[in-house]
Amino acid sequence: MALSRGLRFCQRVFSWIPVLIITSVVLWSYYAYVFELCLFTITNTFEKVAYLLVFHVCFVMFSWTYWKSIFTPPASPCKKFQLSYSDKERYEMEERPDAQKQILAEIAKKLPIFSRAQSGAIRFCDRCQVLKPDRCHHCSVCETCVLKMDHHCPWVNNCVGFSNYKFFLLFLSYSMVYCVFIAATVFQYFLKFWGGDLKNGPAKFHVLFLMFVALMFFVSLMFLFSYHCWLVSKNRSTLEAFSAPVFVGGPDRNGFNVGMHRNLEQVFGENRRLWLLPIFTGQGNGHYFPLKCLNESHNPLLANDEMWEESDEGSDEGSIDGDPSVTIEMEH
């Protein structure tokens, strides 16, 4: 027991190494750009001030989105998806797999669950003891079920899912802007140092290295960001891109694709003025997602809306960051 605890502790400590690497590189880039380039190399005052102002805007937005990606807790299924004491006892007492599947199917009739396991059974997490909502998966690193899980990212040491997917996308985009701005403004001084027009000194190493690092990170981020833009346009997660979600009618990679515009709104919300800010504006609370194959006249959830009306005591249950405005939405 003590050994396993020690191993878990070491794992948690080492999991922060990628974050420390990124943080160290960014802090070095801040020093190199602000001090070695702007203060010690650039002589034109207007150019110096303009570069510093724009750089700090990019740096603040990058840092803000990175912070939100790291420290936004993964959203987990609410209590409605947990087995009651009697259901849990009945499930554990039953030894026949078919009978267990039937028990879960009966419980799931009261919940907006449309996806299935490969076997066709209701998806159930034995470790968390919850019925898995659509698009929910268990993360072995975070040791919890994550709503609309995309992947576990070591560079943010966090699960990317429903609660922070927008923050992760903004982190990638502002990282690219940060790299592009550095590369564009450093380029002329990179050529001057490289050609010997400026005297050698500590600034030369920092400026040359800034150029290489900015371009290297930009290229890698461009491919990753492009891939996630494609996923958002199709309303898929990384896990769903590799393994199509299974419904009653079988696997369907486009099961949650309800059109480009509505796909974007599910992640970024309806208020476009807030799209570029790392503030949660996504629709719903991650327990239910509109399906391509369902419309208002055929959606069985319409007959069960009363089951999803929150009581006064639990109005904040399942919301993001305690925001009562982010509740389960019945969208069709």
Short mmCIF file of C-alpha atoms in Angstrom, two decimals:
data_model
loop_
_atom_site.label_atom_id
_atom_site.label_comp_id
_atom_site.label_asym_id
_atom_site.label_seq_id
_atom_site.Cartn_x
_atom_site.Cartn_y
_atom_site.Cartn_z
CA MET A 1 0.00 0.00 0.00
CA ALA A 2 2.79 2.41 0.99
CA LEU A 3 4.70 1.51 -2.17
CA SER A 4 1.72 2.22 -4.42
CA ARG A 5 1.15 5.56 -2.70
CA GLY A 6 4.80 6.43 -3.20
CA LEU A 7 4.61 5.53 -6.88
CA ARG A 8 1.49 7.64 -7.35
CA PHE A 9 3.17 10.57 -5.60
CA CYS A 10 6.24 10.28 -7.87
CA GLN A 11 3.97 10.05 -10.90
CA ARG A 12 2.18 13.26 -9.90
CA VAL A 13 5.49 15.05 -9.35
CA PHE A 14 6.96 13.94 -12.69
CA SER A 15 3.73 14.83 -14.51
CA TRP A 16 4.53 18.51 -13.89
CA ILE A 17 7.85 18.31 -15.77
CA PRO A 18 6.36 19.13 -19.22
CA VAL A 19 4.55 22.14 -17.71
CA LEU A 20 7.79 23.32 -16.10
CA ILE A 21 9.59 22.95 -19.44
CA ILE A 22 7.01 25.10 -21.24
CA THR A 23 7.02 27.65 -18.41
CA SER A 24 10.82 27.86 -18.45
CA VAL A 25 10.94 28.40 -22.21
CA VAL A 26 8.27 31.11 -22.02
CA LEU A 27 10.00 32.92 -19.15
CA TRP A 28 13.29 32.81 -21.05
CA SER A 29 11.57 34.14 -24.18
CA TYR A 30 10.14 37.00 -22.09
CA TYR A 31 13.61 37.93 -20.83
CA ALA A 32 15.22 37.56 -24.24
CA TYR A 33 12.61 39.63 -26.05
CA VAL A 34 11.97 42.38 -23.51
CA PHE A 35 15.50 42.92 -22.24
CA GLU A 36 18.01 41.59 -24.77
CA LEU A 37 16.09 42.68 -27.86
CA CYS A 38 13.88 45.65 -26.98
CA LEU A 39 15.88 47.32 -24.21
CA PHE A 40 19.48 46.45 -25.19
CA THR A 41 19.38 46.08 -29.00
CA ILE A 42 16.62 48.24 -30.52
CA THR A 43 17.55 51.94 -30.56
CA ASN A 44 14.38 53.42 -32.12
CA THR A 45 12.13 54.50 -29.24
CA PHE A 46 8.84 54.27 -31.15
CA GLU A 47 9.68 50.78 -32.42
CA LYS A 48 10.73 49.72 -28.95
CA VAL A 49 7.50 50.93 -27.30
CA ALA A 50 5.27 49.46 -30.03
CA TYR A 51 6.96 46.07 -29.82
CA LEU A 52 6.71 46.01 -26.02
CA LEU A 53 3.01 46.91 -26.00
CA VAL A 54 1.96 44.27 -28.52
CA PHE A 55 4.28 41.67 -27.02
CA HIS A 56 2.78 42.08 -23.56
CA VAL A 57 -0.77 41.74 -24.91
CA CYS A 58 0.24 38.47 -26.59
CA PHE A 59 2.09 37.32 -23.48
CA VAL A 60 -0.87 38.03 -21.16
CA MET A 61 -3.37 36.22 -23.40
CA PHE A 62 -1.02 33.26 -23.80
CA SER A 63 -0.41 33.03 -20.04
CA TRP A 64 -4.12 33.43 -19.21
CA THR A 65 -5.23 30.66 -21.57
CA TYR A 66 -2.39 28.36 -20.47
CA TRP A 67 -3.31 28.89 -16.82
CA LYS A 68 -6.99 28.12 -17.50
CA SER A 69 -6.07 24.99 -19.46
CA ILE A 70 -3.96 23.70 -16.58
CA PHE A 71 -6.06 24.59 -13.56
CA THR A 72 -9.64 24.15 -14.80
CA PRO A 73 -10.76 20.87 -13.18
CA PRO A 74 -12.16 18.23 -15.55
CA ALA A 75 -15.96 18.12 -15.36
CA SER A 76 -17.33 14.79 -14.10
CA PRO A 77 -20.83 13.24 -14.32
CA CYS A 78 -23.32 14.65 -11.82
CA LYS A 79 -25.13 12.60 -9.17
CA LYS A 80 -28.00 11.75 -11.53
CA PHE A 81 -25.66 9.32 -13.30
CA GLN A 82 -24.51 7.59 -10.12
CA LEU A 83 -26.20 4.38 -9.09
CA SER A 84 -28.50 4.66 -6.10
CA TYR A 85 -27.74 2.45 -3.12
CA SER A 86 -30.45 -0.05 -4.04
CA ASP A 87 -29.46 -0.15 -7.73
CA LYS A 88 -25.81 -0.56 -6.85
CA GLU A 89 -26.62 -3.41 -4.46
CA ARG A 90 -28.84 -5.09 -7.05
CA TYR A 91 -26.15 -4.70 -9.72
CA GLU A 92 -23.36 -6.11 -7.53
CA MET A 93 -25.48 -9.02 -6.29
CA GLU A 94 -26.27 -10.08 -9.83
CA GLU A 95 -23.59 -12.37 -11.27
CA ARG A 96 -25.01 -12.90 -14.76
CA PRO A 97 -23.57 -10.39 -17.27
CA ASP A 98 -26.80 -10.27 -19.28
CA ALA A 99 -28.82 -9.49 -16.18
CA GLN A 100 -26.36 -6.75 -15.20
CA LYS A 101 -26.73 -5.21 -18.66
CA GLN A 102 -30.50 -5.27 -18.26
CA ILE A 103 -30.27 -3.51 -14.88
CA LEU A 104 -28.13 -0.75 -16.38
CA ALA A 105 -30.49 -0.45 -19.36
CA GLU A 106 -33.47 0.05 -17.03
CA ILE A 107 -31.66 2.77 -15.08
CA ALA A 108 -30.50 4.48 -18.30
CA LYS A 109 -34.08 4.87 -19.54
CA LYS A 110 -34.44 7.84 -17.20
CA LEU A 111 -31.26 9.50 -18.52
CA PRO A 112 -30.29 11.14 -21.83
CA ILE A 113 -27.88 8.36 -22.82
CA PHE A 114 -27.78 7.39 -26.51
CA SER A 115 -24.27 6.02 -27.00
CA ARG A 116 -23.38 2.41 -26.29
CA ALA A 117 -20.35 0.22 -25.73
CA GLN A 118 -19.03 -1.87 -28.63
CA SER A 119 -21.11 -4.77 -27.31
CA GLY A 120 -24.26 -2.65 -27.45
CA ALA A 121 -24.56 -2.39 -23.65
CA ILE A 122 -24.96 0.81 -21.63
CA ARG A 123 -21.52 2.21 -20.87
CA PHE A 124 -20.73 1.89 -17.17
CA CYS A 125 -17.55 2.81 -15.25
CA ASP A 126 -16.77 0.22 -12.58
CA ARG A 127 -14.14 2.48 -11.00
CA CYS A 128 -16.32 5.59 -10.66
CA GLN A 129 -19.56 3.62 -10.33
CA VAL A 130 -21.44 5.86 -12.77
CA LEU A 131 -23.35 5.42 -15.98
CA LYS A 132 -21.29 7.24 -18.58
CA PRO A 133 -23.05 10.14 -20.32
CA ASP A 134 -22.56 10.42 -24.06
CA ARG A 135 -18.94 11.32 -24.95
CA CYS A 136 -17.77 10.71 -21.37
CA HIS A 137 -14.66 8.56 -20.79
CA HIS A 138 -12.60 7.49 -17.80
CA CYS A 139 -9.10 9.01 -17.56
CA SER A 140 -6.65 6.66 -15.88
CA VAL A 141 -4.27 9.56 -15.16
CA CYS A 142 -6.83 11.87 -13.54
CA GLU A 143 -8.58 8.79 -12.06
CA THR A 144 -12.05 10.10 -12.87
CA CYS A 145 -14.66 10.07 -15.61
CA VAL A 146 -14.39 13.21 -17.75
CA LEU A 147 -17.32 14.76 -19.62
CA LYS A 148 -16.71 15.00 -23.37
CA MET A 149 -13.13 13.87 -22.87
CA ASP A 150 -10.84 14.78 -25.76
CA HIS A 151 -7.47 13.57 -24.47
CA HIS A 152 -5.12 13.84 -21.51
CA CYS A 153 -2.49 16.43 -22.40
CA PRO A 154 0.89 16.15 -20.62
CA TRP A 155 1.81 19.71 -21.66
CA VAL A 156 -0.99 21.10 -19.48
CA ASN A 157 -0.96 18.15 -17.04
CA ASN A 158 -4.73 17.99 -17.27
CA CYS A 159 -7.54 16.30 -19.10
CA VAL A 160 -8.85 18.30 -22.04
CA GLY A 161 -12.61 17.93 -22.04
CA PHE A 162 -15.91 19.74 -21.77
CA SER A 163 -14.86 22.16 -19.03
CA ASN A 164 -11.65 23.42 -20.66
CA TYR A 165 -11.71 22.50 -24.36
CA LYS A 166 -12.28 26.13 -25.36
CA PHE A 167 -9.37 27.21 -23.15
CA PHE A 168 -7.14 24.59 -24.77
CA LEU A 169 -8.03 25.78 -28.28
CA LEU A 170 -7.37 29.40 -27.29
CA PHE A 171 -4.07 28.35 -25.71
CA LEU A 172 -3.00 26.81 -29.02
CA SER A 173 -4.13 29.87 -31.01
CA TYR A 174 -2.49 32.44 -28.73
CA SER A 175 0.67 30.32 -28.63
CA MET A 176 0.81 30.57 -32.42
CA VAL A 177 0.20 34.34 -32.32
CA TYR A 178 2.95 34.66 -29.69
CA CYS A 179 5.41 32.73 -31.86
CA VAL A 180 4.48 34.55 -35.08
CA PHE A 181 4.84 37.97 -33.47
CA ILE A 182 8.25 37.11 -32.02
CA ALA A 183 9.51 35.65 -35.30
CA ALA A 184 8.22 38.59 -37.38
CA THR A 185 9.75 41.28 -35.15
CA VAL A 186 13.00 39.45 -34.47
CA PHE A 187 13.67 38.56 -38.12
CA GLN A 188 15.45 41.80 -39.15
CA TYR A 189 17.72 41.69 -36.09
CA PHE A 190 18.32 38.00 -36.67
CA LEU A 191 19.68 38.89 -40.14
CA LYS A 192 21.77 41.74 -38.75
CA PHE A 193 23.40 39.56 -36.10
CA TRP A 194 23.84 36.72 -38.58
CA GLY A 195 25.46 39.03 -41.15
CA GLY A 196 27.66 40.79 -38.60
CA ASP A 197 25.97 44.19 -38.91
CA LEU A 198 25.49 44.24 -35.15
CA LYS A 199 28.34 43.61 -32.74
CA ASN A 200 28.59 40.32 -30.95
CA GLY A 201 27.36 40.13 -27.39
CA PRO A 202 24.92 38.31 -25.12
CA ALA A 203 21.99 39.64 -27.16
CA LYS A 204 23.20 37.79 -30.28
CA PHE A 205 22.68 34.35 -28.75
CA HIS A 206 19.23 35.26 -27.41
CA VAL A 207 18.02 36.82 -30.66
CA LEU A 208 19.26 33.95 -32.84
CA PHE A 209 17.83 31.34 -30.51
CA LEU A 210 14.52 33.23 -30.22
CA MET A 211 14.07 32.97 -33.97
CA PHE A 212 14.71 29.24 -34.11
CA VAL A 213 12.54 28.42 -31.08
CA ALA A 214 9.63 30.58 -32.28
CA LEU A 215 9.61 28.94 -35.71
CA MET A 216 9.98 25.44 -34.30
CA PHE A 217 7.07 25.85 -31.89
CA PHE A 218 4.93 27.56 -34.53
CA VAL A 219 5.25 24.67 -36.98
CA SER A 220 4.34 22.05 -34.38
CA LEU A 221 1.45 24.14 -33.02
CA MET A 222 0.11 24.84 -36.51
CA PHE A 223 -0.46 21.15 -37.22
CA LEU A 224 -2.04 20.52 -33.82
CA PHE A 225 -4.28 23.58 -34.02
CA SER A 226 -5.38 22.72 -37.57
CA TYR A 227 -6.30 19.22 -36.46
CA HIS A 228 -8.44 20.50 -33.58
CA CYS A 229 -10.13 23.05 -35.86
CA TRP A 230 -11.12 20.15 -38.09
CA LEU A 231 -12.41 18.24 -35.03
CA VAL A 232 -14.52 21.21 -33.92
CA SER A 233 -15.99 21.61 -37.40
CA LYS A 234 -17.05 17.94 -37.33
CA ASN A 235 -18.04 18.03 -33.62
CA ARG A 236 -15.70 15.18 -32.74
CA SER A 237 -13.25 14.64 -29.94
CA THR A 238 -9.81 13.14 -30.49
CA LEU A 239 -11.07 9.86 -29.01
CA GLU A 240 -14.09 9.87 -31.33
CA ALA A 241 -11.85 10.52 -34.34
CA PHE A 242 -9.95 7.30 -33.63
CA SER A 243 -12.96 5.26 -32.45
CA ALA A 244 -16.41 6.23 -33.70
CA PRO A 245 -19.12 6.51 -31.01
CA VAL A 246 -21.57 3.63 -31.06
CA PHE A 247 -25.33 4.19 -31.06
CA VAL A 248 -28.29 1.83 -31.17
CA GLY A 249 -28.00 1.79 -34.95
CA GLY A 250 -24.25 1.15 -34.88
CA PRO A 251 -21.05 3.25 -35.03
CA ASP A 252 -21.35 6.75 -36.48
CA ARG A 253 -18.47 9.22 -36.61
CA ASN A 254 -20.90 12.03 -37.44
CA GLY A 255 -23.43 11.18 -34.74
CA PHE A 256 -22.93 14.52 -32.96
CA ASN A 257 -22.33 16.62 -36.08
CA VAL A 258 -25.21 19.12 -36.24
CA GLY A 259 -23.67 21.56 -38.72
CA MET A 260 -20.65 23.85 -38.67
CA HIS A 261 -22.40 26.81 -37.03
CA ARG A 262 -24.00 24.83 -34.20
CA ASN A 263 -20.83 22.79 -33.71
CA LEU A 264 -18.88 26.01 -33.08
CA GLU A 265 -21.55 27.32 -30.71
CA GLN A 266 -21.37 24.16 -28.60
CA VAL A 267 -17.71 24.96 -27.81
CA PHE A 268 -17.62 28.78 -27.93
CA GLY A 269 -21.22 29.79 -27.19
CA GLU A 270 -23.55 32.18 -29.00
CA ASN A 271 -21.90 35.45 -27.92
CA ARG A 272 -19.10 35.91 -30.46
CA ARG A 273 -17.62 38.82 -28.50
CA LEU A 274 -16.52 36.30 -25.87
CA TRP A 275 -15.08 33.71 -28.24
CA LEU A 276 -11.51 35.00 -27.92
CA LEU A 277 -11.57 35.26 -24.12
CA PRO A 278 -10.74 32.29 -21.86
CA ILE A 279 -14.17 32.42 -20.20
CA PHE A 280 -16.45 29.40 -20.24
CA THR A 281 -19.21 30.11 -22.77
CA GLY A 282 -19.99 26.61 -24.08
CA GLN A 283 -23.53 25.32 -24.30
CA GLY A 284 -25.01 22.85 -21.81
CA ASN A 285 -23.11 21.13 -19.05
CA GLY A 286 -21.67 18.18 -20.91
CA HIS A 287 -24.22 15.51 -19.99
CA TYR A 288 -26.27 15.70 -23.19
CA PHE A 289 -25.42 16.67 -26.76
CA PRO A 290 -27.81 17.13 -29.70
CA LEU A 291 -27.71 14.23 -32.13
CA LYS A 292 -27.65 14.48 -35.90
CA CYS A 293 -30.31 11.81 -36.28
CA LEU A 294 -32.83 13.30 -33.83
CA ASN A 295 -35.18 16.24 -34.24
CA GLU A 296 -37.82 17.76 -32.00
CA SER A 297 -40.63 15.46 -33.14
CA HIS A 298 -38.64 12.29 -32.53
CA ASN A 299 -36.49 13.21 -29.56
CA PRO A 300 -37.51 11.08 -26.54
CA LEU A 301 -35.99 13.65 -24.20
CA LEU A 302 -38.90 16.01 -24.83
CA ALA A 303 -41.16 13.69 -22.88
CA ASN A 304 -38.75 13.64 -19.94
CA ASP A 305 -37.89 17.33 -19.47
CA GLU A 306 -39.28 17.28 -15.95
CA MET A 307 -36.56 14.84 -14.91
CA TRP A 308 -33.94 17.47 -15.74
CA GLU A 309 -35.48 20.39 -13.86
CA GLU A 310 -33.12 21.22 -11.05
CA SER A 311 -34.53 21.59 -7.56
CA ASP A 312 -33.84 24.69 -5.49
CA GLU A 313 -31.38 22.77 -3.36
CA GLY A 314 -29.38 21.40 -6.31
CA SER A 315 -29.60 24.19 -8.84
CA ASP A 316 -25.82 24.47 -9.05
CA GLU A 317 -25.20 20.77 -9.32
CA GLY A 318 -23.28 19.89 -12.44
CA SER A 319 -22.62 23.51 -13.39
CA ILE A 320 -19.26 24.88 -14.37
CA ASP A 321 -17.41 26.88 -11.72
CA GLY A 322 -20.65 27.17 -9.75
CA ASP A 323 -22.28 29.22 -12.49
CA PRO A 324 -26.02 28.47 -12.27
CA SER A 325 -26.51 29.80 -15.78
CA VAL A 326 -24.60 26.84 -17.20
CA THR A 327 -27.24 24.14 -16.81
CA ILE A 328 -28.32 21.16 -18.82
CA GLU A 329 -29.82 22.44 -22.05
CA MET A 330 -32.26 20.51 -24.20
CA GLU A 331 -31.04 21.49 -27.66
CA HIS A 332 -32.36 20.00 -30.82
#
